[in-house]
Coordinates of N, CA and C and ligand atoms in Angstrom, one line a residue:
M6 N -80.5 179.0 87.9 CA -79.6 178.6 86.9 C -79.5 179.4 85.8
Q7 N -78.0 179.9 85.6 CA -78.1 180.7 84.4 C -78.4 180.1 83.1
I8 N -79.4 180.9 81.8 CA -79.3 180.5 81.4 C -78.5 179.3 80.2
E9 N -77.2 179.6 79.9 CA -76.6 178.8 79.2 C -76.3 177.5 79.8
A10 N -76.2 177.6 81.4 CA -76.3 176.1 82.1 C -77.7 175.1 81.7
V11 N -78.8 176.0 81.4 CA -80.1 175.4 81.8 C -80.0 175.0 80.0
K12 N -79.8 175.4 79.1 CA -79.2 175.2 77.7 C -78.8 173.6 77.6
T13 N -77.7 174.0 78.2 CA -76.4 172.5 78.2 C -77.2 171.5 79.2
A14 N -77.7 171.6 80.4 CA -78.8 170.5 81.0 C -79.5 170.0 80.3
Y15 N -80.7 170.9 79.5 CA -81.6 170.5 78.7 C -81.3 169.7 76.9
R16 N -80.0 170.2 76.6 CA -79.6 169.5 75.7 C -79.4 168.3 75.6
R17 N -78.9 167.9 77.1 CA -78.4 166.3 77.3 C -79.7 165.8 77.5
Y18 N -80.7 166.2 78.5 CA -81.9 165.8 79.0 C -82.9 165.6 77.8
A19 N -82.8 166.1 76.7 CA -83.9 166.4 75.5 C -84.4 164.6 75.2
R20 N -83.2 163.6 75.1 CA -83.3 162.6 74.6 C -83.9 161.3 75.6
I21 N -83.9 161.5 77.1 CA -84.4 160.8 78.0 C -85.2 161.5 78.8
Y22 N -85.8 162.7 78.7 CA -86.6 163.1 79.2 C -87.9 163.0 79.7
D23 N -88.6 162.5 78.8 CA -89.5 161.7 79.2 C -89.6 160.3 79.6
A24 N -89.0 159.7 79.5 CA -88.5 158.3 80.5 C -88.3 159.1 82.2
V25 N -87.4 159.7 81.8 CA -87.1 160.1 83.5 C -88.1 160.9 84.0
F26 N -88.6 162.0 83.5 CA -89.7 162.9 84.0 C -91.1 163.0 83.8
G27 N -91.1 161.5 82.5 CA -92.6 162.0 82.1 C -93.4 161.5 83.5
P28 N -94.0 160.2 83.7 CA -94.8 159.5 84.8 C -94.6 160.6 85.8
V29 N -93.2 160.4 86.7 CA -93.3 161.0 87.7 C -93.7 162.2 88.2
L30 N -93.5 163.2 87.1 CA -94.3 164.5 87.1 C -95.7 164.7 86.3
Q31 N -96.6 163.6 85.9 CA -97.6 163.5 85.6 C -98.7 164.0 86.2
P32 N -98.8 163.3 87.3 CA -99.7 164.0 88.5 C -99.9 165.2 88.4
G33 N -98.9 166.2 88.4 CA -99.1 167.9 88.9 C -99.6 168.0 87.3
R34 N -98.9 167.6 86.3 CA -99.5 168.5 84.8 C -101.3 168.2 85.0
R35 N -101.5 166.9 85.2 CA -102.8 166.4 85.3 C -103.6 167.4 86.3
A36 N -102.9 167.8 87.6 CA -103.9 168.3 88.4 C -104.0 170.1 88.1
L37 N -103.0 170.6 87.4 CA -103.1 171.4 86.9 C -104.1 171.9 85.8
L38 N -104.1 171.2 85.1 CA -105.0 171.0 83.8 C -106.3 171.0 84.5
E39 N -106.5 170.1 85.6 CA -107.9 170.4 86.0 C -108.2 171.4 86.7
R40 N -107.4 172.4 87.1 CA -107.8 173.4 88.0 C -107.7 174.5 86.8
L41 N -107.4 174.8 85.9 CA -107.7 175.4 84.9 C -108.9 176.0 84.1
E42 N -109.7 175.1 84.4 CA -111.5 175.4 84.3 C -111.4 176.0 82.7
L43 N -110.7 175.6 81.8 CA -110.5 176.3 80.4 C -111.8 176.3 79.9
K44 N -112.2 177.4 79.0 CA -113.4 177.6 78.5 C -113.2 177.5 76.9
P45 N -114.2 177.3 75.8 CA -113.6 177.4 74.5 C -113.2 178.5 73.8
G46 N -112.2 178.4 73.2 CA -111.7 179.7 72.6 C -110.7 180.3 73.1
E47 N -110.4 180.1 74.5 CA -109.5 180.6 75.4 C -107.9 180.5 74.8
R48 N -107.2 181.5 74.9 CA -105.7 181.4 74.5 C -104.7 181.2 75.5
V49 N -103.8 179.8 75.9 CA -103.1 179.8 76.8 C -101.6 179.9 76.6
L50 N -100.8 180.6 77.3 CA -99.3 180.2 77.4 C -99.0 179.4 78.3
E51 N -98.0 178.3 77.5 CA -97.2 177.5 78.6 C -95.5 178.1 78.4
V52 N -95.3 178.5 79.6 CA -93.8 178.6 79.1 C -92.8 177.4 79.6
G53 N -91.8 177.2 79.5 CA -90.9 175.8 79.4 C -91.8 174.7 79.3
V54 N -92.0 174.9 78.2 CA -93.3 173.8 77.6 C -92.5 172.4 77.4
G55 N -91.0 172.3 77.1 CA -90.3 171.5 77.5 C -90.3 170.5 76.3
T56 N -90.6 169.3 76.4 CA -91.2 168.3 75.4 C -92.5 167.9 75.0
G57 N -93.1 168.7 75.5 CA -94.6 168.9 75.2 C -95.5 168.0 75.9
L58 N -94.9 167.2 77.1 CA -95.8 166.2 77.4 C -97.2 166.5 77.9
S59 N -97.3 168.0 78.5 CA -98.7 168.4 78.8 C -99.7 168.6 77.8
L60 N -99.0 169.0 76.7 CA -99.9 169.2 75.2 C -101.2 168.2 75.1
P61 N -101.0 167.3 75.0 CA -102.0 166.4 74.5 C -103.2 166.1 75.7
L62 N -102.9 167.4 76.9 CA -103.9 166.8 78.1 C -105.2 168.3 77.8
Y63 N -104.6 169.1 77.2 CA -105.5 170.1 77.1 C -106.6 170.1 75.9
P64 N -107.9 170.7 76.3 CA -108.8 170.0 75.3 C -108.6 171.0 73.7
R65 N -109.4 170.2 73.0 CA -109.1 170.8 71.8 C -109.8 172.2 71.0
S66 N -110.4 172.5 72.1 CA -111.1 173.9 71.9 C -110.5 175.0 72.2
V67 N -109.5 174.7 72.9 CA -108.3 176.1 73.4 C -106.8 176.3 72.2
R68 N -106.6 177.4 72.3 CA -105.7 177.7 71.8 C -104.2 177.7 72.7
I69 N -103.1 177.2 72.3 CA -102.0 176.9 72.8 C -100.8 177.3 72.1
T70 N -99.8 178.0 73.3 CA -98.7 178.7 72.3 C -97.6 178.3 73.9
G71 N -96.5 177.7 73.4 CA -95.4 177.3 74.1 C -94.4 177.6 73.6
I72 N -93.7 177.9 74.9 CA -92.1 178.7 74.6 C -91.0 177.7 75.1
D73 N -90.2 177.7 75.1 CA -88.8 177.0 75.7 C -87.6 177.6 75.3
V74 N -86.5 178.0 76.3 CA -85.1 178.2 75.4 C -84.3 176.9 75.0
S75 N -84.9 175.9 75.3 CA -84.1 174.4 74.6 C -84.4 174.1 73.5
R76 N -84.0 174.4 72.1 CA -84.1 174.0 71.0 C -84.3 172.4 71.1
E77 N -83.8 171.8 71.6 CA -83.9 170.3 71.6 C -85.2 169.7 72.2
M78 N -85.1 170.4 73.4 CA -86.7 170.2 74.1 C -87.7 170.4 73.1
L79 N -87.8 171.6 72.5 CA -89.0 172.0 71.8 C -89.0 171.2 70.2
E80 N -87.8 170.4 69.6 CA -87.7 169.8 68.7 C -88.7 168.5 69.1
K81 N -88.7 168.0 70.3 CA -89.4 166.7 70.8 C -90.7 167.1 70.9
A82 N -91.0 168.4 71.5 CA -92.3 168.7 71.4 C -92.8 168.8 70.2
R83 N -92.4 169.4 69.4 CA -92.9 169.4 67.9 C -93.1 168.3 66.9
E84 N -92.3 167.0 67.5 CA -92.6 165.9 67.3 C -93.9 165.2 67.6
R85 N -94.2 165.3 69.1 CA -95.3 165.2 69.8 C -96.5 165.7 69.2
V86 N -96.5 167.0 68.9 CA -97.5 167.7 68.0 C -97.6 167.3 66.7
A87 N -96.7 166.7 65.8 CA -97.5 166.1 64.8 C -97.7 165.0 64.9
R88 N -97.3 164.3 65.7 CA -97.5 162.5 65.9 C -98.7 162.7 66.2
R89 N -99.2 163.4 67.3 CA -100.5 163.2 68.1 C -101.9 164.1 67.3
R90 N -101.2 164.9 66.3 CA -102.2 165.9 65.5 C -102.7 166.7 66.1
L91 N -101.8 167.6 67.1 CA -102.6 168.6 68.0 C -102.6 170.0 67.3
E92 N -103.7 170.0 66.7 CA -104.0 171.2 65.9 C -104.4 172.5 66.9
N93 N -104.5 172.2 67.9 CA -105.0 173.3 68.8 C -103.3 173.8 69.3
V94 N -102.5 173.4 68.7 CA -101.0 174.2 69.2 C -100.9 175.2 68.3
D95 N -101.2 176.5 68.5 CA -100.7 177.5 67.6 C -99.4 177.7 67.2
A96 N -98.5 177.8 68.2 CA -96.9 177.7 68.1 C -96.0 177.3 68.7
L97 N -95.1 176.6 68.7 CA -93.7 176.2 69.6 C -92.6 177.4 69.2
V98 N -92.3 178.3 70.5 CA -91.7 179.1 70.0 C -89.9 179.2 70.6
E99 N -88.9 179.2 70.6 CA -87.7 179.6 71.2 C -87.8 180.9 71.9
M100 N -87.9 181.2 73.1 CA -87.5 182.2 73.9 C -87.8 182.5 75.0
D101 N -86.9 183.3 75.9 CA -86.6 183.1 77.2 C -88.2 183.8 78.1
A102 N -88.5 182.8 79.0 CA -89.5 183.1 79.6 C -89.2 184.7 80.3
E103 N -88.0 185.0 80.8 CA -87.7 186.3 81.6 C -88.0 187.4 80.7
H104 N -88.2 187.0 79.3 CA -88.1 188.4 78.8 C -89.0 187.7 77.3
M105 N -90.2 188.0 77.9 CA -90.9 187.5 76.6 C -91.2 188.6 75.3
S106 N -91.4 188.2 74.2 CA -91.7 189.3 73.0 C -93.3 189.5 72.9
F107 N -93.7 188.4 73.6 CA -95.5 189.0 73.7 C -96.2 190.0 73.9
P108 N -96.8 190.9 73.4 CA -97.4 192.2 73.9 C -98.3 192.2 75.0
D109 N -98.3 193.1 76.2 CA -99.0 192.7 77.6 C -100.7 192.6 76.8
A110 N -100.9 191.5 78.1 CA -102.2 190.9 78.0 C -102.7 190.4 76.9
T111 N -101.8 189.4 76.6 CA -102.1 188.6 75.3 C -103.0 187.0 75.6
F112 N -102.9 186.8 76.8 CA -103.2 185.2 76.8 C -104.2 185.3 78.6
D113 N -105.2 184.5 78.1 CA -106.2 184.2 78.8 C -105.7 183.4 80.2
K114 N -105.0 182.5 79.8 CA -104.7 181.7 80.8 C -103.1 181.9 80.9
V115 N -101.9 181.7 81.7 CA -100.6 181.4 81.8 C -100.2 180.5 82.5
V116 N -99.3 179.4 81.9 CA -98.9 178.4 82.8 C -97.5 178.2 82.7
A117 N -97.1 177.9 83.9 CA -95.6 177.3 84.0 C -95.6 176.1 85.0
M118 N -95.0 175.0 84.4 CA -95.0 173.4 85.1 C -93.5 173.2 85.2
Y119 N -93.3 173.0 86.7 CA -91.7 172.8 86.9 C -90.8 173.6 85.9
V120 N -90.8 174.8 85.9 CA -90.2 175.9 85.7 C -89.4 176.9 86.7
V121 N -90.6 177.3 87.5 CA -90.0 178.2 88.3 C -88.9 177.9 89.2
S122 N -88.5 176.8 89.4 CA -87.3 176.4 90.2 C -85.9 175.9 88.9
V123 N -86.2 176.3 87.7 CA -84.8 176.2 86.8 C -84.9 177.6 86.6
V124 N -85.4 178.3 86.2 CA -84.9 179.6 86.0 C -84.2 180.6 86.5
A125 N -83.4 181.2 85.9 CA -82.1 182.2 86.7 C -82.5 183.0 87.5
R126 N -83.9 183.5 87.0 CA -84.6 184.6 87.9 C -85.9 184.7 88.1
P127 N -86.6 183.9 89.1 CA -87.8 183.4 89.5 C -88.5 184.7 89.8
G128 N -88.4 185.8 90.4 CA -89.0 186.8 90.3 C -89.5 187.3 89.0
K129 N -88.6 187.7 88.0 CA -88.5 188.3 87.0 C -89.5 187.2 86.2
L130 N -89.5 185.9 86.0 CA -90.4 185.0 85.5 C -92.0 185.2 85.6
I131 N -92.2 185.3 87.3 CA -93.2 185.9 87.7 C -94.0 187.2 87.3
E132 N -93.1 188.3 87.1 CA -93.5 189.3 86.4 C -94.1 189.1 85.1
E133 N -93.2 188.4 84.3 CA -93.7 188.6 82.7 C -94.7 187.5 82.6
L134 N -95.3 186.5 83.5 CA -96.3 185.7 83.7 C -97.4 186.5 83.5
H135 N -97.4 187.6 84.8 CA -98.4 188.7 84.7 C -98.7 189.7 84.0
R136 N -97.4 189.9 83.2 CA -97.6 191.2 82.1 C -98.1 190.5 80.6
V137 N -97.9 189.3 80.3 CA -98.4 188.7 79.3 C -100.0 188.2 79.2
C138 N -100.3 187.9 80.6 CA -102.1 187.4 81.1 C -102.6 188.6 81.1
K139 N -103.9 188.7 80.2 CA -105.0 189.3 80.2 C -105.2 190.1 81.7
P140 N -105.8 191.1 82.1 CA -106.2 191.4 83.4 C -107.4 190.7 83.8
R141 N -107.3 190.2 85.0 CA -108.4 189.1 85.6 C -108.3 187.9 84.8
G142 N -107.3 187.6 84.1 CA -106.8 186.3 83.5 C -106.2 185.8 84.6
E143 N -105.8 184.5 84.7 CA -105.1 183.6 85.7 C -103.8 183.2 85.2
I144 N -102.8 182.7 86.1 CA -101.7 182.0 86.6 C -101.5 180.8 87.3
F145 N -101.1 179.9 86.5 CA -100.7 178.6 87.2 C -99.2 177.9 87.2
I146 N -99.0 177.6 88.6 CA -97.8 177.2 88.5 C -97.8 175.8 89.6
V147 N -97.3 174.6 88.7 CA -96.9 173.8 89.3 C -95.3 173.3 89.8
N148 N -94.9 172.7 90.7 CA -93.9 172.9 90.8 C -93.6 172.0 92.4
H149 N -92.6 171.4 92.3 CA -91.6 171.0 94.0 C -91.2 172.1 94.2
F150 N -91.8 172.2 95.6 CA -91.0 173.2 96.5 C -90.7 172.5 98.0
R151 N -89.9 173.3 98.3 CA -89.2 173.0 99.5 C -90.0 172.4 100.5
S152 N -89.5 171.0 101.2 CA -90.6 170.4 101.5 C -90.5 171.0 103.5
D153 N -91.3 170.8 104.2 CA -91.7 170.8 105.0 C -91.0 170.3 106.3
N154 N -91.3 168.8 106.0 CA -90.7 167.8 106.2 C -89.1 168.0 106.4
R155 N -88.7 167.3 107.8 CA -87.1 167.3 108.4 C -86.1 166.9 107.4
F156 N -86.7 165.5 107.5 CA -85.9 164.6 106.6 C -85.5 165.3 105.1
I157 N -86.9 165.2 104.5 CA -86.9 165.5 102.8 C -86.0 166.7 102.7
G158 N -86.3 167.7 103.8 CA -85.7 169.3 103.6 C -84.3 169.3 103.7
A159 N -83.5 168.3 104.4 CA -82.2 167.8 104.6 C -81.8 167.1 103.4
V160 N -82.6 166.0 102.7 CA -82.2 165.5 101.7 C -82.0 166.4 100.7
E161 N -83.3 167.5 100.6 CA -83.2 168.7 99.2 C -82.2 169.6 99.6
K162 N -81.5 169.9 100.6 CA -80.7 170.8 100.9 C -79.4 170.3 100.5
A163 N -79.3 168.8 100.8 CA -77.9 167.8 100.0 C -77.9 168.1 98.6
L164 N -79.0 168.1 98.0 CA -78.9 167.9 96.4 C -78.5 169.4 95.9
A165 N -78.9 170.2 96.5 CA -78.8 171.9 96.3 C -77.5 172.0 95.6
G166 N -76.5 171.3 96.1 CA -75.4 171.5 95.7 C -75.2 170.9 94.0
F167 N -76.1 169.8 93.7 CA -75.7 169.6 92.2 C -76.8 170.0 91.3
S168 N -77.5 171.9 91.6 CA -78.7 172.0 91.0 C -78.0 172.2 89.4
S169 N -77.1 172.4 88.8 CA -76.6 172.7 87.6 C -76.7 171.4 86.8
H170 N -76.5 170.5 87.6 CA -76.3 168.9 86.9 C -78.0 168.4 86.7
L171 N -78.4 168.5 88.0 CA -79.9 168.2 87.8 C -80.7 168.7 86.8
G172 N -80.6 170.4 86.8 CA -81.3 171.0 85.7 C -82.7 172.0 86.3
F173 N -82.4 171.6 87.8 CA -83.3 171.9 88.8 C -83.0 172.4 90.1
H174 N -83.2 173.4 90.8 CA -83.4 173.5 92.3 C -83.9 172.5 93.1
P175 N -83.7 171.8 93.9 CA -84.6 170.7 94.7 C -84.8 171.3 96.0
D176 N -84.4 172.4 96.2 CA -84.7 173.1 97.6 C -85.8 174.4 97.4
F177 N -85.9 174.9 96.3 CA -86.6 175.9 96.0 C -88.0 176.1 96.6
D178 N -88.0 177.5 97.7 CA -88.9 177.7 98.3 C -89.8 179.1 97.9
L179 N -91.0 178.9 97.7 CA -92.0 179.5 97.2 C -91.9 180.9 97.9
R180 N -91.7 180.9 98.6 CA -92.2 182.2 99.7 C -90.7 183.2 99.1
E181 N -89.3 182.4 98.4 CA -88.9 183.6 97.9 C -89.4 184.4 96.6
V182 N -90.1 183.4 96.3 CA -90.6 184.8 94.9 C -91.9 185.1 94.9
L183 N -92.8 184.5 96.2 CA -94.2 185.0 96.3 C -94.3 185.0 98.0
P184 N -93.8 186.4 98.5 CA -93.7 186.4 100.0 C -95.0 186.5 100.7
D185 N -95.9 187.0 99.9 CA -97.2 187.1 100.7 C -98.3 186.1 100.2
Y186 N -98.1 185.2 99.2 CA -98.7 184.1 98.7 C -99.9 183.8 99.7
Q187 N -101.0 183.5 99.3 CA -102.2 183.2 100.4 C -102.2 181.5 100.5
A188 N -102.7 181.1 101.4 CA -103.0 179.5 101.5 C -104.0 179.2 100.6
G189 N -104.9 179.9 100.4 CA -105.8 179.4 99.7 C -104.9 179.4 97.8
D190 N -104.3 180.0 97.7 CA -103.6 180.1 96.6 C -102.9 178.7 96.0
V191 N -102.9 177.8 97.0 CA -101.7 176.7 96.7 C -102.5 175.6 97.4
S192 N -102.5 174.5 96.4 CA -103.0 173.6 96.3 C -102.2 172.5 96.4
R193 N -102.0 171.2 97.4 CA -101.5 170.0 97.1 C -101.5 169.1 96.1
V194 N -100.4 168.4 95.5 CA -100.9 167.4 94.2 C -100.8 166.5 95.2
N195 N -99.5 166.1 95.8 CA -98.9 165.0 96.5 C -97.8 165.4 97.5
L196 N -97.1 164.6 98.1 CA -95.7 164.9 98.9 C -95.1 166.0 98.6
F197 N -94.8 165.9 96.9 CA -93.9 166.5 96.6 C -94.1 167.8 95.2
Q198 N -95.7 167.5 95.2 CA -95.6 168.8 94.2 C -96.9 169.7 94.6
K199 N -97.1 171.0 94.2 CA -98.0 171.8 94.6 C -98.2 172.5 93.4
V200 N -99.8 173.1 93.2 CA -100.6 173.9 92.2 C -100.6 175.1 92.8
V201 N -99.9 176.8 92.1 CA -100.4 177.7 92.8 C -100.8 178.4 91.7
R202 N -102.3 179.3 92.4 CA -103.3 179.4 91.1 C -102.9 181.1 91.5
L203 N -102.9 182.0 90.8 CA -102.8 183.3 91.0 C -103.7 184.2 90.1
R204 N -104.6 185.0 90.2 CA -105.4 186.0 89.7 C -104.7 187.3 89.2
N205 N -104.8 187.4 87.5 CA -104.0 188.8 87.5 C -104.7 190.0 87.7
G206 N -103.8 191.1 88.4 CA -104.5 191.9 88.5 C -104.7 192.4 90.4
V207 N -104.3 191.1 90.8 CA -104.4 191.2 92.4 C -102.9 191.3 93.0
S208 N -102.6 192.1 93.6 CA -101.4 192.5 94.0 C -100.7 191.4 94.7
H209 N -99.6 190.5 94.3 CA -98.4 189.4 94.9 C -97.2 190.1 95.0
K210 N -96.8 190.6 95.9 CA -95.6 191.4 96.0 C -94.6 190.8 96.1
L211 N -93.7 191.1 95.0 CA -92.3 190.3 94.5 C -91.2 191.0 95.5
Ligands
SAM322 C1 -88.5 170.6 84.2 S1 -88.4 170.9 82.8 C2 -90.1 171.1 82.4 C3 -90.8 170.7 81.0 C4 -92.1 170.5 81.1 N1 -93.0 171.6 81.3 C5 -92.6 169.7 81.8 O1 -93.6 169.5 82.4 O2 -92.1 168.3 81.7 C6 -87.8 172.8 82.6 C7 -88.2 173.5 81.3 O3 -87.8 174.5 81.2 C8 -86.9 175.4 80.3 N2 -86.5 176.7 80.9 C9 -85.7 177.0 81.7 N3 -85.6 177.9 81.8 C10 -86.4 178.9 81.2 C11 -86.5 180.1 80.5 N4 -85.8 181.2 81.1 N5 -87.6 180.4 79.5 C12 -88.1 179.4 78.4 N6 -87.8 178.1 79.1 C13 -87.0 177.8 80.1 C14 -85.8 174.4 80.3 O4 -85.3 174.3 78.7 C15 -87.1 172.9 79.9 O5 -87.4 172.3 79.1

């Protein structure tokens, strides 16, 4: 989706996002957090942080920076941080994850939850995630990917025409952005969601 379409979609979603996408996507958020294996003092970047539904899940001993292109979604995230007194959240910044202003090798772990199927250029996003991650750091992605099941795949394909209204691509194929990913990089959360774990500094051809 082009960035203006993303901003329009999530400006509309912001007020109802937690009710619509909160519980249904929470198993994926939790599964990703478990796989992060965070150590005290680590710096984490979460791109497309949205309303910050994942933020209370992080241990208080790590430092988190969140970015998003939607001012309205970020506003909700800021309210959550204040309400829950999440002092481990360093900053919530309006920024495009395809063009980040962070220097190279800033973060120990970089996280993208339900974002790769939303951005205009997923390949560029993955490139940026690698750039801002420290050498030997890790990148974690949780998303809905195109199903191997024929029936579900057909439904996803039919819904794909409504992507700009839905705010994401329901038939997103992981191989489009990571053609040479290894089976060991991917673990299933449930029928619809998978977590991808990539070590930085290891070639993932784009
Ligand atoms: C489906 S929501 C996921 C929000 C959150 N990660 C969650 O787990 O609920 C996608 C989010 O990605 C943001 N987004 C889309 N394109 C982006 C970009 N290029 N840079 C930063 N954020 C982006 C949207 O504004 C939206 O908040």
